[in-house]
Amino acid sequence: MTLSQLINKQVALAEVKGSPESVKHVEVAIINEILDKGRMQIVDHATVQDALVAYPTEHDYGRLGKKVGADYVLAVKIKNFDINEREGYDKVTEEDSVLAEESGERGAKVLGTRYEKVKGWNGLVKLQCTFFDVAADKVTYEGFGEAADTWNTRDKDKHEKGYMGKMQLLEQLAGRAITDFFEKIPK
């Protein structure tokens, strides 16, 4: 299977396996990726959910795809959706006008040192994605999408949205992992 074969095809998102919280983020990332890139058409979620009642397992993907009118069925297993938090202190040295005034060195450049509490997060999202070709009745492509990043509160100036919490980092990584998967599909 190639990426060009997916253009304008109907794809049913059959399942996303993982914790309930991670599933929602990954589903949104998949929909956003498909909408942003315009690679394919996604079958309505309610239609797929109704059909999954009759065809609930991966062995039924061929029948599921035919029932909802899909060319391909996409299944995703969330291998990692993890974040580790770290805390510590940064030493900050900067010009201190109060210290200059107290020391009698008004007008002189006096440096003061203080400590700032900082937090950091290491995030990792890894997804195993499988495309099932309904017409051929077989899996035609399987691969992984992965994204990892570290964010620290001291880096807030580097991020366009400023402060980024744990869930925002995981949402961003889910989107990047899906993009990574699609970019690995042969053109």
C-alpha positions in Angstrom: 0.0 0.0 0.0 1.2 3.5 -0.8 0.0 6.9 0.6 -1.3 7.8 -2.9 -3.6 4.8 -2.8 -5.3 6.3 0.3 -6.2 9.7 -1.4 -10.0 10.2 -1.4 -10.6 6.6 -0.1 -13.2 5.9 2.7 -11.5 4.8 5.9 -13.3 3.4 8.9 -11.5 3.9 12.2 -12.5 0.6 13.8 -10.7 0.8 17.1 -8.2 2.6 19.2 -7.0 0.3 22.0 -5.6 1.9 25.1 -6.7 3.6 28.3 -9.9 5.7 28.0 -8.0 9.0 28.4 -5.4 8.1 25.8 -8.0 6.8 23.3 -9.8 10.1 23.2 -6.6 12.1 22.5 -5.4 9.7 19.8 -8.8 9.7 18.1 -8.8 13.5 18.0 -5.2 13.4 16.6 -6.2 11.0 13.8 -9.2 13.1 12.8 -7.1 16.3 12.9 -4.3 14.7 10.8 -6.8 13.5 8.2 -8.6 16.8 8.1 -5.4 18.8 8.0 -3.7 16.8 5.2 -6.9 15.8 3.3 -5.5 12.4 2.6 -8.7 10.4 2.8 -12.3 10.5 3.9 -13.2 9.1 7.3 -16.4 7.1 7.8 -18.8 8.7 10.4 -17.9 7.5 14.0 -21.6 6.6 14.9 -21.9 4.5 11.7 -18.7 2.6 12.6 -19.8 2.1 16.2 -23.2 0.7 15.1 -21.4 -1.7 12.8 -18.9 -2.8 15.5 -21.8 -4.3 17.4 -22.2 -6.9 14.6 -18.5 -7.2 13.8 -16.5 -6.5 16.9 -13.1 -8.2 16.3 -10.2 -7.7 14.0 -11.2 -10.9 12.2 -14.4 -9.1 11.1 -12.7 -6.0 9.5 -13.6 -7.1 6.0 -17.3 -7.4 6.8 -17.1 -4.3 8.9 -15.6 -2.3 6.0 -18.2 -3.6 3.6 -21.1 -2.8 5.9 -20.0 0.9 6.4 -18.8 1.4 2.7 -15.2 1.8 3.6 -12.2 1.0 1.3 -9.9 0.6 4.3 -10.2 -0.1 8.0 -7.7 1.5 10.4 -7.0 0.1 13.8 -4.6 1.7 16.4 -3.0 0.2 19.4 -1.5 2.7 21.9 1.8 1.2 22.9 3.0 4.2 25.0 1.1 7.2 26.2 3.4 8.2 29.1 4.7 11.3 30.8 7.2 11.5 33.6 7.4 14.6 35.8 10.6 16.0 37.3 11.0 18.9 39.7 14.0 20.9 40.7 15.6 24.3 41.1 17.3 26.6 38.7 19.9 29.1 39.8 19.1 32.5 38.2 21.6 35.3 38.2 20.4 38.7 37.2 20.8 42.4 37.8 19.3 43.4 41.2 18.5 47.1 41.7 17.4 46.6 45.3 20.7 44.9 46.2 22.6 47.7 44.5 20.7 50.3 46.5 21.2 48.4 49.8 24.9 48.0 49.2 25.3 51.7 48.4 26.4 51.0 44.8 23.6 52.9 43.2 24.0 53.1 39.4 26.5 50.2 39.4 25.5 46.9 37.9 25.0 44.5 40.8 24.1 40.9 40.2 21.9 38.9 42.5 21.3 35.2 42.7 18.1 33.5 43.4 16.6 30.0 43.0 13.5 29.3 41.0 11.4 26.1 41.2 11.1 24.4 37.8 9.1 21.4 36.6 9.9 19.2 33.6 8.0 16.6 31.7 9.3 13.8 29.5 6.5 12.6 27.2 6.4 9.6 24.8 3.6 8.5 22.6 4.0 5.3 20.4 1.2 4.0 18.3 0.9 0.8 16.3 -1.3 1.4 13.3 -2.8 -1.2 10.9 -4.6 -0.6 7.6 -6.9 -3.4 6.4 -7.8 -3.4 2.7 -11.5 -4.3 2.5 -11.4 -5.4 -1.2 -8.3 -7.5 -0.8 -9.5 -8.8 2.6 -6.1 -8.5 4.2 -3.8 -6.2 6.2 -1.9 -4.1 3.6 0.2 -1.9 5.9 1.2 -2.0 9.5 3.7 0.4 11.2 4.5 2.6 14.1 4.3 6.2 14.8 6.3 7.7 17.6 6.9 11.1 19.1 8.8 12.1 22.2 9.7 15.5 23.7 10.8 17.1 26.9 9.3 20.4 28.2 10.5 22.4 31.1 8.8 25.4 32.8 12.0 27.4 32.3 11.5 27.0 28.5 8.1 28.7 28.4 9.4 31.5 26.2 10.3 29.0 23.6 6.8 27.6 23.2 4.2 29.6 21.2 1.5 28.9 23.7 3.6 29.7 26.7 3.1 27.3 29.6 2.3 23.7 28.5 0.9 21.2 31.0 1.1 17.4 30.9 -2.0 16.8 28.8 -1.2 19.5 26.3 2.2 17.8 25.8 0.6 14.4 25.3 -2.0 15.8 22.9 0.8 17.4 20.9 2.8 14.2 20.9 -0.2 12.1 19.8 -0.6 14.4 16.8 3.1 14.1 16.0 3.0 10.3 16.4 0.1 10.0 13.9 1.9 12.3 11.5 5.1 10.2 11.9 3.1 7.0 11.0 1.6 8.6 7.8 5.0 9.9 6.8 6.5 6.4 6.9 3.9 5.0 4.5 5.6 4.7 1.1 4.6 7.5 -1.3 
